[in-house]
Short mmCIF file of C-alpha atoms in Angstrom, two decimals:
data_model
loop_
_atom_site.label_atom_id
_atom_site.label_comp_id
_atom_site.label_asym_id
_atom_site.label_seq_id
_atom_site.Cartn_x
_atom_site.Cartn_y
_atom_site.Cartn_z
CA MET A 12 -8.07 3.73 12.97
CA GLN A 13 -9.90 7.02 13.29
CA PRO A 14 -13.57 6.61 12.36
CA PRO A 15 -15.22 8.96 9.86
CA SER A 16 -17.12 11.94 11.17
CA ARG A 17 -20.75 11.52 12.22
CA HIS A 18 -22.96 10.71 9.23
CA GLY A 19 -19.87 10.83 7.01
CA LEU A 20 -18.97 8.33 4.34
CA PRO A 21 -16.46 5.57 5.18
CA PHE A 22 -14.36 6.38 2.10
CA THR A 23 -12.66 9.62 1.10
CA PRO A 24 -11.62 10.05 -2.55
CA LEU A 25 -7.91 9.98 -3.26
CA GLY A 26 -6.33 13.38 -3.72
CA PRO A 27 -3.42 14.52 -5.90
CA GLY A 28 -0.95 13.88 -3.07
CA ASP A 29 -2.09 10.32 -2.29
CA PRO A 30 -0.10 7.33 -3.62
CA GLN A 31 -1.54 5.31 -6.49
CA LEU A 32 0.38 2.16 -5.47
CA ILE A 33 1.62 0.91 -2.11
CA GLY A 34 3.82 -2.16 -2.25
CA GLY A 35 2.31 -3.15 -5.59
CA TYR A 36 -1.29 -2.82 -4.32
CA ARG A 37 -3.49 -0.28 -6.11
CA THR A 38 -5.07 2.26 -3.77
CA LEU A 39 -8.80 3.00 -4.16
CA ALA A 40 -9.65 5.52 -1.44
CA ARG A 41 -8.75 6.80 1.99
CA LEU A 42 -10.24 5.04 5.01
CA GLY A 43 -9.12 7.56 7.61
CA SER A 44 -6.11 8.29 9.76
CA GLY A 45 -4.57 5.75 12.09
CA ARG A 46 -2.12 6.10 14.96
CA LEU A 47 0.83 5.92 12.57
CA GLY A 48 -0.51 7.82 9.54
CA PRO A 49 -3.08 7.65 6.70
CA VAL A 50 -5.00 4.41 6.10
CA TYR A 51 -5.94 3.46 2.53
CA LEU A 52 -8.38 1.06 0.91
CA ALA A 53 -6.43 -0.96 -1.67
CA THR A 54 -6.89 -4.01 -3.85
CA THR A 55 -4.87 -6.96 -5.06
CA GLN A 56 -4.76 -8.02 -8.70
CA SER A 57 -7.41 -10.64 -7.94
CA GLY A 58 -9.75 -8.01 -6.47
CA ARG A 59 -9.27 -8.78 -2.77
CA ARG A 60 -9.61 -5.62 -0.71
CA LEU A 61 -7.03 -4.58 1.87
CA ALA A 62 -6.64 -1.86 4.47
CA ILE A 63 -3.10 -0.47 4.29
CA LYS A 64 -1.73 1.57 7.17
CA THR A 65 1.12 3.92 6.29
CA THR A 66 3.54 5.86 8.47
CA GLY A 67 4.35 9.55 8.57
CA PRO A 68 7.80 10.97 7.81
CA GLU A 69 8.81 11.28 11.48
CA LEU A 70 8.33 7.58 12.21
CA ALA A 71 9.79 6.62 8.85
CA ALA A 72 13.02 8.33 9.88
CA ASP A 73 13.17 6.38 13.18
CA LYS A 74 15.41 3.32 12.68
CA ALA A 75 14.34 1.81 16.01
CA PHE A 76 10.70 2.03 14.95
CA ARG A 77 11.49 0.29 11.67
CA ARG A 78 13.17 -2.59 13.52
CA ARG A 79 10.19 -3.00 15.86
CA LEU A 80 7.73 -2.84 12.99
CA LYS A 81 9.64 -5.46 11.02
CA SER A 82 9.49 -7.93 13.92
CA GLN A 83 5.83 -7.13 14.63
CA ILE A 84 4.84 -7.73 11.00
CA ALA A 85 6.53 -11.11 11.01
CA ALA A 86 4.90 -12.04 14.34
CA ALA A 87 1.43 -10.80 13.38
CA GLN A 88 1.45 -12.82 10.15
CA ARG A 89 1.67 -15.98 12.26
CA VAL A 90 -1.58 -15.17 14.09
CA ARG A 91 -4.80 -16.51 12.63
CA GLY A 92 -8.32 -16.48 14.04
CA ARG A 93 -11.91 -16.19 12.93
CA PHE A 94 -12.36 -12.84 14.66
CA LEU A 95 -9.01 -11.32 13.70
CA ALA A 96 -8.34 -9.07 10.72
CA ALA A 97 -5.44 -11.05 9.25
CA VAL A 98 -2.16 -9.26 8.53
CA VAL A 99 -1.53 -9.98 4.84
CA ASP A 100 1.67 -8.11 4.03
CA GLY A 101 3.94 -5.34 5.20
CA HIS A 102 7.27 -3.68 4.61
CA ALA A 103 9.39 -1.89 7.19
CA GLU A 104 12.02 -0.72 4.71
CA GLY A 105 11.77 1.76 1.86
CA THR A 106 10.69 5.38 1.93
CA SER A 107 7.45 4.85 3.86
CA PRO A 108 6.84 1.67 5.94
CA TRP A 109 3.37 0.14 5.63
CA LEU A 110 1.22 -2.70 6.94
CA ALA A 111 -1.63 -4.40 5.03
CA THR A 112 -4.53 -6.25 6.67
CA GLU A 113 -7.69 -7.73 5.23
CA TYR A 114 -10.40 -5.14 4.74
CA VAL A 115 -13.38 -5.52 7.06
CA PRO A 116 -16.60 -4.11 5.50
CA GLY A 117 -18.10 -2.59 8.60
CA PRO A 118 -17.81 0.33 11.03
CA SER A 119 -15.66 0.45 14.11
CA LEU A 120 -17.38 -0.09 17.44
CA ALA A 121 -16.67 3.56 18.20
CA ARG A 122 -18.60 4.76 15.15
CA ALA A 123 -21.40 2.21 15.58
CA VAL A 124 -22.13 3.43 19.11
CA GLU A 125 -21.82 7.05 18.02
CA GLU A 126 -24.30 6.56 15.18
CA ALA A 127 -26.76 4.05 16.65
CA GLY A 128 -26.23 4.19 20.41
CA PRO A 129 -25.23 1.37 22.82
CA LEU A 130 -25.62 -2.21 21.62
CA PRO A 131 -28.36 -4.45 23.01
CA VAL A 132 -27.45 -7.17 25.50
CA PRO A 133 -27.29 -10.10 22.99
CA ALA A 134 -24.96 -8.13 20.72
CA VAL A 135 -22.67 -7.20 23.64
CA ARG A 136 -22.46 -10.81 24.78
CA ALA A 137 -21.63 -11.91 21.23
CA LEU A 138 -18.99 -9.18 21.02
CA LEU A 139 -17.47 -10.10 24.36
CA GLY A 140 -17.09 -13.78 23.50
CA ALA A 141 -15.75 -13.18 19.98
CA VAL A 142 -13.13 -10.64 21.07
CA ALA A 143 -12.05 -12.93 23.92
CA GLU A 144 -11.46 -15.67 21.32
CA ALA A 145 -9.44 -13.26 19.15
CA LEU A 146 -7.25 -12.17 22.07
CA GLN A 147 -6.63 -15.80 23.00
CA ALA A 148 -5.33 -16.45 19.46
CA ILE A 149 -2.91 -13.54 19.88
CA HIS A 150 -1.72 -14.83 23.24
CA ASP A 151 -1.25 -18.33 21.83
CA ALA A 152 1.35 -16.80 19.47
CA ASP A 153 3.22 -15.39 22.50
CA LEU A 154 2.01 -11.88 21.69
CA VAL A 155 -0.30 -9.36 23.32
CA HIS A 156 -2.47 -6.72 21.74
CA GLY A 157 -1.82 -3.92 24.21
CA ARG A 158 -4.06 -1.30 22.56
CA LEU A 159 -7.52 -2.88 22.39
CA GLY A 160 -10.26 -0.25 22.16
CA PRO A 161 -13.48 0.76 20.37
CA SER A 162 -11.59 2.16 17.37
CA ASN A 163 -9.79 -1.09 16.47
CA VAL A 164 -12.72 -3.51 16.78
CA LEU A 165 -14.69 -3.56 13.53
CA LEU A 166 -18.25 -4.84 13.25
CA ALA A 167 -18.96 -6.95 10.17
CA GLU A 168 -22.07 -8.83 9.14
CA ASP A 169 -20.63 -12.18 10.26
CA GLY A 170 -19.03 -10.97 13.47
CA PRO A 171 -16.49 -8.52 14.91
CA ARG A 172 -12.84 -8.35 13.87
CA VAL A 173 -9.96 -7.25 16.07
CA THR A 174 -7.39 -5.22 14.17
CA ASP A 175 -4.14 -3.36 14.92
CA HIS A 176 -2.62 -6.42 16.55
CA GLY A 177 0.26 -6.03 14.11
CA SER A 178 1.38 -3.04 16.17
CA ALA A 179 1.22 -4.86 19.51
CA VAL A 180 3.65 -3.92 22.27
CA ASP A 181 5.27 -6.50 24.51
CA GLU A 182 5.39 -4.27 27.57
CA ALA A 183 1.71 -4.96 28.29
CA GLY A 184 0.85 -8.41 29.62
CA PRO A 185 -2.13 -10.67 28.87
CA ALA A 186 -3.92 -9.38 31.98
CA GLN A 187 -3.99 -5.88 30.46
CA ASP A 188 -5.75 -7.24 27.40
CA VAL A 189 -8.44 -8.75 29.66
CA LEU A 190 -8.92 -5.42 31.43
CA ASP A 191 -9.22 -3.67 28.07
CA LEU A 192 -11.78 -6.25 27.01
CA GLY A 193 -13.93 -5.37 30.03
CA LEU A 194 -13.70 -1.67 29.20
CA LEU A 195 -14.62 -2.43 25.60
CA ALA A 196 -17.75 -4.36 26.61
CA LEU A 197 -18.73 -1.62 29.07
CA PHE A 198 -18.47 0.97 26.30
CA ALA A 199 -20.54 -1.18 23.94
CA ALA A 200 -23.28 -1.59 26.57
CA THR A 201 -23.41 1.99 27.88
CA GLY A 202 -21.60 4.25 25.40
CA GLN A 203 -19.46 5.55 28.27
CA THR A 204 -15.66 5.60 28.44
CA PRO A 205 -14.07 5.62 31.92
CA SER A 206 -11.92 8.71 32.51
CA GLY A 207 -8.75 9.10 34.52
CA GLU A 208 -7.32 6.49 36.83
CA GLU A 209 -10.53 5.89 38.77
CA PRO A 210 -11.92 2.34 38.68
CA PRO A 211 -14.71 2.11 36.12
CA GLY A 212 -18.19 1.85 37.54
CA LEU A 213 -21.00 -0.33 36.24
CA GLY A 214 -23.70 2.31 36.49
CA GLY A 215 -26.00 2.10 33.50
CA CYS A 216 -24.74 -1.38 32.59
CA PRO A 217 -27.56 -3.93 32.07
CA GLU A 218 -27.83 -6.47 34.84
CA GLU A 219 -27.26 -9.43 32.48
CA LEU A 220 -23.81 -8.08 31.57
CA ARG A 221 -22.47 -6.98 34.94
CA GLU A 222 -21.01 -10.30 36.07
CA PRO A 223 -18.70 -11.03 33.07
CA ILE A 224 -17.69 -7.37 32.69
CA ALA A 225 -16.96 -6.96 36.40
CA ARG A 226 -14.67 -10.01 36.35
CA CYS A 227 -12.66 -8.50 33.49
CA LEU A 228 -12.38 -5.21 35.37
CA ALA A 229 -11.09 -6.73 38.61
CA ALA A 230 -8.40 -4.55 40.19
CA ASP A 231 -6.26 -7.62 40.96
CA PRO A 232 -4.99 -9.06 37.63
CA SER A 233 -4.98 -12.56 39.11
CA GLU A 234 -8.74 -12.36 39.61
CA ARG A 235 -9.47 -11.62 35.98
CA PRO A 236 -10.84 -14.55 33.96
CA GLU A 237 -8.87 -16.67 31.52
CA LEU A 238 -9.82 -15.68 28.00
CA ARG A 239 -10.33 -19.26 26.87
CA ALA A 240 -12.74 -19.89 29.73
CA LEU A 241 -14.59 -16.63 29.09
CA ALA A 242 -15.03 -17.47 25.42
CA ALA A 243 -16.31 -20.93 26.35
CA ASP A 244 -18.86 -19.44 28.77
CA LEU A 245 -20.21 -17.26 25.95
CA GLU A 246 -20.12 -19.99 23.28
CA GLY A 247 -23.90 -19.97 22.97
CA ASP A 248 -23.84 -16.24 22.16
CA ARG A 249 -21.46 -16.40 19.20
CA PRO A 250 -22.28 -13.94 16.39
CA GLY A 251 -24.64 -15.26 13.76
CA PRO A 252 -26.89 -13.85 11.06
CA GLY A 253 -28.63 -10.73 12.27
CA TRP A 254 -26.41 -10.34 15.35
CA LEU A 255 -26.12 -6.58 14.81
CA PRO A 256 -29.01 -4.27 15.76
CA PRO A 257 -30.87 -2.58 12.86
CA GLY A 258 -29.22 0.80 13.44
CA VAL A 259 -25.73 -0.66 12.99
CA ALA A 260 -26.74 -3.02 10.18
CA ALA A 261 -27.97 0.02 8.25
CA LEU A 262 -24.38 1.31 8.15
CA LEU A 263 -22.95 -1.78 6.44
CA PRO A 264 -23.91 -1.08 2.77
CA ALA A 265 -21.73 2.03 2.72
CA TYR A 266 -18.69 -0.11 3.62
CA GLN A 267 -19.58 -2.84 1.14
CA GLY A 268 -20.06 -0.58 -1.90
CA ASP A 269 -17.64 0.87 -4.41
CA PRO A 270 -15.35 3.68 -3.29
CA PRO A 271 -15.65 7.12 -4.89
CA ARG A 272 -13.58 8.12 -7.90
CA PRO A 273 -10.34 9.97 -7.18
CA HIS A 274 -10.39 13.74 -7.27
CA ALA A 275 -9.15 14.98 -10.65
CA ALA A 276 -6.24 17.37 -10.60
CA PRO A 277 -7.45 20.94 -11.20
CA LEU A 278 -6.88 22.29 -14.70
CA PRO A 279 -4.50 25.25 -14.96
CA THR A 280 -6.21 28.63 -15.12
CA PRO A 281 -5.91 30.00 -18.68
CA ARG A 282 -3.96 33.21 -18.96
CA PRO A 283 -5.82 36.04 -20.70
CA SER A 284 -4.52 36.87 -24.16
CA PHE A 285 -5.27 40.30 -25.60
CA GLU A 286 -3.61 43.17 -27.41
CA PRO A 287 -3.88 46.62 -25.85
CA PRO A 288 -5.62 49.08 -28.17
CA LEU A 289 -3.40 51.29 -30.29
CA ASP A 290 -3.20 54.86 -29.09
CA PRO A 291 -4.63 57.01 -31.94
CA SER A 292 -3.07 60.17 -30.52
CA PRO A 293 0.07 61.50 -32.27
CA ALA A 294 3.35 60.55 -30.66
CA GLY A 295 4.09 62.75 -27.69
CA ALA A 296 0.59 64.20 -27.50
CA ALA A 297 -1.46 64.05 -24.32
CA PRO A 298 -4.62 61.89 -24.24
CA SER A 299 -7.91 63.64 -24.73
CA GLY A 300 -8.82 63.23 -21.07
CA GLY A 301 -5.71 65.07 -19.93
CA GLY A 302 -2.73 63.71 -18.02
CA ALA A 303 0.72 62.56 -19.18
CA ALA A 304 1.13 61.26 -22.71
CA VAL A 305 3.08 58.07 -21.77
CA THR A 306 3.99 57.01 -18.26
CA ALA A 307 7.29 55.33 -17.38
CA MET A 308 5.53 51.98 -17.01
CA ASP A 309 3.79 52.37 -20.42
CA ALA A 310 6.96 53.32 -22.33
CA PRO A 311 8.23 49.73 -23.01
CA ALA A 312 4.82 48.59 -24.25
CA GLN A 313 4.48 51.68 -26.48
CA ALA A 314 7.96 51.09 -27.98
CA ALA A 315 7.15 47.42 -28.63
CA ARG A 316 3.96 48.39 -30.48
CA GLU A 317 5.79 50.93 -32.62
CA GLN A 318 8.49 48.41 -33.58
CA ALA A 319 6.07 45.57 -34.38
CA PRO A 320 5.83 44.80 -38.15
CA ARG A 321 2.62 45.93 -39.79
CA PRO A 322 0.77 43.87 -42.44
CA ASN A 323 1.11 44.85 -46.07
CA PHE A 324 -2.63 44.53 -46.59
CA ALA A 325 -5.57 44.77 -44.21
CA LEU A 326 -9.14 45.89 -44.60
CA PRO A 327 -10.34 48.41 -42.03
CA LEU A 328 -12.94 47.16 -39.58
CA GLU A 329 -14.73 50.50 -39.73
CA THR A 330 -15.27 53.11 -42.44
CA PRO A 331 -12.82 55.98 -42.29
CA ALA A 332 -15.55 58.32 -41.17
CA THR A 333 -16.20 56.26 -38.02
CA VAL A 334 -12.67 55.42 -36.98
CA PRO A 335 -12.00 57.24 -33.68
CA GLY A 336 -9.37 59.93 -34.02
CA VAL A 337 -9.52 60.02 -37.90
CA MET A 338 -11.24 62.91 -39.64
CA ALA A 339 -13.85 62.24 -42.31
CA GLY A 340 -12.40 62.15 -45.80
CA HIS A 341 -8.92 61.19 -44.61
CA VAL A 342 -7.67 57.83 -45.91
CA PRO A 343 -5.63 55.88 -43.33
CA PRO A 344 -2.06 54.85 -44.28
CA VAL A 345 -3.13 51.24 -44.73
CA MET A 346 -5.43 52.29 -47.61
CA ASP A 347 -2.64 54.32 -49.24
CA SER A 348 -0.52 51.15 -49.27
CA TYR A 349 -3.39 49.19 -50.80
CA ARG A 350 -3.93 51.73 -53.61
CA HIS A 351 -0.23 51.89 -54.34
CA ASP A 352 0.00 48.11 -54.73
CA LEU A 353 -3.14 48.09 -56.91
CA ALA A 354 -1.73 50.76 -59.24
CA ILE A 355 1.48 48.81 -59.72
CA ALA A 356 -0.47 45.61 -60.50
CA LEU A 357 -2.64 47.41 -63.10
CA GLY A 358 0.41 48.98 -64.73
CA ILE A 359 2.16 45.64 -65.09
CA GLY A 360 -1.00 44.08 -66.53
CA ALA A 361 -1.45 46.85 -69.11
CA GLY A 362 2.18 46.59 -70.25
CA ALA A 363 1.94 42.82 -70.73
CA PHE A 364 -1.27 43.21 -72.77
CA GLY A 365 0.34 45.79 -75.05
CA LEU A 366 3.35 43.60 -75.67
CA LEU A 367 1.06 40.70 -76.64
CA VAL A 368 -0.82 42.87 -79.18
CA LEU A 369 2.47 44.03 -80.75
CA ILE A 370 3.72 40.44 -81.19
CA LEU A 371 0.45 39.39 -82.83
CA LEU A 372 0.60 42.36 -85.27
CA LEU A 373 4.18 41.51 -86.33
CA VAL A 374 3.22 37.88 -86.94
CA PHE A 375 0.26 38.96 -89.10
CA LEU A 376 2.36 41.33 -91.21
CA LEU A 377 5.14 38.81 -91.81
#
């Protein structure tokens, strides 16, 4: 798995395009990007945390890859060991194949060395013996890892964990795993990664570590040590409390805490709502500033305004003397309508009152 950037957080909040569920497990955050695709932090219903590796669309469309992954998931679930990140579940069918392992609350060896520098000798010896034990458990299941490196060895408080053994390849033999173990220990002790096909040198490697690392790096595979024997030789250096140096131990709380909340989907931008001001100029007249009266683009909007129904009653927002484009003393049409309606109402009221008086007079006379 790709480690976070230097000084970055181990978790990235879920985005709008990230899945909320993978195989029934609720996703909590992104952990990074692996060789196959995005890696997510997820949880079971009981609260157990998992690291779920997903595949991109290109691999998902490869039927041969799906067959290999299905067999590797079944094989990896048979492997158990103290220093292995156990494969919990996986599914090679469906839209996007995935593989779930137990979540290890600690940085990769790659990030630990990047952040805190090479490990001290006791920590390297503990790492070497623990990873040798993990590789032996894989070999006992008639499998090989094939891709051991600083990015798939995670450093937890109670010891390292080897991961990615669910994607092991059978083309590499057990001797290749031993060679990779030597390169891993050399990187942990010096921070250097051998380049090219040249044999790795031991320059900068502490004297106490040269003998076991050199045996793992032997050019002749037959001269490389048996993993079981190597683990037994380092039995006294097994990881215990405080096995990590202070610089690496300081990174652990970030991996043990709660992940960040998902990013909320952005709210849609509100569209402005306004009415263009009515043109006070008479129809067909040019604006006061000169220019055409109505352009071709303005014609539909002008026609829509002219056809819109007007209210029967409205009070002016300004006095007639201050309305732009209206001379003082001129009453706007809306006021004419108001006065007309008021006159009708008064006339009806006066007629009704007169009729009532007439009825009362007739009753009195009779």
